[in-house]
Coordinates of C-alpha atoms in Angstrom, one line a residue:
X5 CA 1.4 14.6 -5.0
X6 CA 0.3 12.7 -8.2
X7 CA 3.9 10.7 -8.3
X8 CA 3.5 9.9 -5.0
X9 CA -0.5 8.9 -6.2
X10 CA 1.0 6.8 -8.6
X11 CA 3.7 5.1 -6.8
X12 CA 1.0 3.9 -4.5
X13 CA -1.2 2.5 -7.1
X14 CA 1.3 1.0 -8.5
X15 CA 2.2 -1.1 -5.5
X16 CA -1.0 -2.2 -4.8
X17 CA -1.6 -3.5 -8.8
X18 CA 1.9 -5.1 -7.8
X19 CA 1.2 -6.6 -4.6
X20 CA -2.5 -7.9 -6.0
X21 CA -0.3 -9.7 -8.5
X22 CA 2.6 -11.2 -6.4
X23 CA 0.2 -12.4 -3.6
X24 CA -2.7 -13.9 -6.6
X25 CA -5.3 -10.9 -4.8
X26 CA -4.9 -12.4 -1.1
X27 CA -5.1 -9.6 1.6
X28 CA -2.4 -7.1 2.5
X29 CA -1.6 -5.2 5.9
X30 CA -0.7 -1.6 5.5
X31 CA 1.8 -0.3 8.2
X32 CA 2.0 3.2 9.0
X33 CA 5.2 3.6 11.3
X34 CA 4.3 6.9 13.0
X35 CA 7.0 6.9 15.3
X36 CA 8.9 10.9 15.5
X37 CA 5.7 11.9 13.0
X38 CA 4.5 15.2 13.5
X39 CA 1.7 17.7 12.1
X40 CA 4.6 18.5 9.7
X41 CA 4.3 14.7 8.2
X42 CA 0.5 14.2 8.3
X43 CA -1.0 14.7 4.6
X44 CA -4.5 14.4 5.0
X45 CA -5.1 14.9 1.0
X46 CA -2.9 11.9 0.5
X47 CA -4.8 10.0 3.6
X48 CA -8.2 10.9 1.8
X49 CA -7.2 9.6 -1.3
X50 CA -5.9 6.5 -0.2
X51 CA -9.3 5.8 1.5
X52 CA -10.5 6.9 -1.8
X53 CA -8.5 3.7 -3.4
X54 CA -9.6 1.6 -1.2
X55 CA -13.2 2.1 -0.9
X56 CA -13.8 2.0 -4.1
X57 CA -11.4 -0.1 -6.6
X58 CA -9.8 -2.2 -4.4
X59 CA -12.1 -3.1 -1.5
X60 CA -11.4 -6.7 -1.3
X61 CA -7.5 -6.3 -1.0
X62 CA -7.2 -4.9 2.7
X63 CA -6.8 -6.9 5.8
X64 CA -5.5 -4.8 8.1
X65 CA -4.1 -0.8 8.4
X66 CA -1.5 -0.9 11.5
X67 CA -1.0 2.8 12.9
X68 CA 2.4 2.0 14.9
X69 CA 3.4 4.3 17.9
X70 CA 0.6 7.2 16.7
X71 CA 1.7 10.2 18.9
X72 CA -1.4 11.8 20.9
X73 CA -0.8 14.6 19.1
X74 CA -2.5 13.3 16.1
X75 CA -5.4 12.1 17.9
X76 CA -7.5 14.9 16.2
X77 CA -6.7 14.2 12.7
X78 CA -7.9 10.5 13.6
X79 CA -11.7 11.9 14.3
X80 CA -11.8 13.8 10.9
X81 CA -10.6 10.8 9.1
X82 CA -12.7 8.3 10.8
X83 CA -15.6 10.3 9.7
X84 CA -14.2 9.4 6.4
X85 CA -14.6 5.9 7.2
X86 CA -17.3 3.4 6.6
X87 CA -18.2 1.3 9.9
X88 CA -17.0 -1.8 8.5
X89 CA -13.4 -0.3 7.6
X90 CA -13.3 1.6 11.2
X91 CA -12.8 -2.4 12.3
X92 CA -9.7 -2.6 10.1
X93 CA -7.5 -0.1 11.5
X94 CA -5.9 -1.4 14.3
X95 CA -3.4 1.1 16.5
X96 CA -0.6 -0.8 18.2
X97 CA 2.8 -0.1 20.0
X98 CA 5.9 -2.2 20.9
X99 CA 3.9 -4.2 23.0
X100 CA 0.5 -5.5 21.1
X101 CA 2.6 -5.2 17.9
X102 CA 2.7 -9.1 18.1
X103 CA -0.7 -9.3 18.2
X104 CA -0.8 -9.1 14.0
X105 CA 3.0 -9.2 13.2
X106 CA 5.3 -12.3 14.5
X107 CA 8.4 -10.8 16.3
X108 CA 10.6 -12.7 13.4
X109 CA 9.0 -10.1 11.0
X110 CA 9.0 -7.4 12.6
X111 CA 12.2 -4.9 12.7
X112 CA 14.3 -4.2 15.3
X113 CA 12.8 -0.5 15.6
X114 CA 9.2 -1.7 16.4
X115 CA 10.8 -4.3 19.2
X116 CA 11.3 -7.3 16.5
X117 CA 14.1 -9.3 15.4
X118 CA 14.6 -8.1 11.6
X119 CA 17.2 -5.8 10.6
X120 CA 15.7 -5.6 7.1
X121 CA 16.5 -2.7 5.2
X122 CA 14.4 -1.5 1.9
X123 CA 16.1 -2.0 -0.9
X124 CA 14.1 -2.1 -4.6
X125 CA 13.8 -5.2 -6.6
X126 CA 12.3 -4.6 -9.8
X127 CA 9.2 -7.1 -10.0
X128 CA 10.1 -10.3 -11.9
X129 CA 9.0 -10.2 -15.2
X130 CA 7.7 -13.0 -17.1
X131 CA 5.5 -14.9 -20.2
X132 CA 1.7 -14.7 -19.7
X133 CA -0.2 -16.4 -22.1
X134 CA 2.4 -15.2 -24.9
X135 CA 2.7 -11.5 -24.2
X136 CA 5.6 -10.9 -22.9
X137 CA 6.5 -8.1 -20.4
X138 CA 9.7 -5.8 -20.6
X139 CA 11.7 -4.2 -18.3
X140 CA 10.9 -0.8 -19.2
X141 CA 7.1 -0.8 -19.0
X142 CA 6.4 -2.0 -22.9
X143 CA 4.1 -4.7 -23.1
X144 CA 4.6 -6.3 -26.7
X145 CA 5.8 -2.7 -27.8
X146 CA 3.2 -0.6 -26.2
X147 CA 4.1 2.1 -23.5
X148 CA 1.6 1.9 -20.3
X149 CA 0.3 5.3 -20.2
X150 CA -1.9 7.2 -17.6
X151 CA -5.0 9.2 -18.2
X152 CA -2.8 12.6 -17.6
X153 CA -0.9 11.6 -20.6
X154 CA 2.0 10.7 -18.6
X155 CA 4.7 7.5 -19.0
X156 CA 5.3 4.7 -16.2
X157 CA 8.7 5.2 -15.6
X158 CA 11.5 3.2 -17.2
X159 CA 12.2 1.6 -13.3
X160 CA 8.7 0.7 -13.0
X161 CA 7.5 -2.8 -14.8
X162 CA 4.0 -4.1 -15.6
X163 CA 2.7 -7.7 -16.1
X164 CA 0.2 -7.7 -18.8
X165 CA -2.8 -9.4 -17.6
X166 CA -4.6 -11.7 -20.3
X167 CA -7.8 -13.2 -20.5
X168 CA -9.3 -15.6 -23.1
X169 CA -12.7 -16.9 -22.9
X170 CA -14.0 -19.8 -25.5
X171 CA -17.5 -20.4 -27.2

């Protein structure tokens, strides 16, 4: 579970940086998902994340093709919710799908047109403000480390963020 923590934070920090902190859509393809796949501890925290350090990130969460099944664990995390965020989470299926993704974008399993298939790319690494970023999570010689003590893994890069202020 805290791998899987991290691997979520770590997009986010990722995806603030490559789209300059405009909003993101969360998709949750629930199609074939069971009680089996539901992990409400990981569901909690990721309200968790985004109530209260990244608030200003979200757009949208699309739930695709939620079985009825899992209608129950929807009241007990709504209760979770603030109002306002209730709003945000939109449930759709193959029809009202294009109602928030353009068929072009969409993949061929939800009723689109892409056959993309995931496949990591290492983020692009580059110079900010002279501090250069490395491949395998040093930033000028310094390891990124998490409060547990732990190492960001050697596939995992950072991008130093650097700000100067003058008097």
């Amino acid at each position: 579970m805290e791998v899987l923590k991290k691997f979520f934070i770590y997009w986010l920090e990722r995806l603030e940086r490559e789209e300059n902190g405009e909003w993101i859509t969360v998709f949750f393809d629930m199609c074939d998902t069971g009680m089996k796949n539901m992990d409400m501890e990981l569901i909690q925290y990721m309200i968790n994340l985004f109530k209260n350090y990244y608030p200003w990130i979200l757009n949208y969460i699309i739930v695709f093709e939620m079985p009825w099944l899992l209608s129950a664990m929807w009241k007990i995390i709504k209760t979770w919710l603030p109002p306002k965020s209730i709003e945000k989470i939109k449930f759709v299926d193959k029809k009202s799908l294009k109602e928030f993704v353009s068929p072009d974008q969409a993949l061929k399993g939800w009723g689109g047109l892409d056959d993309y298939e995931y496949q990591f790319e290492a983020e692009l690494t580059h110079t900010q403000a002279g501090v250069k970023t490395i491949p395998n999570g040093d930033v000028d010689g310094k390891k990124v480390h998490f409060a547990d003590g732990s190492v960001l893994p050697p596939s995992i890069t950072t991008t130093a963020k650097t700000t100067s202020t003058t008097t």
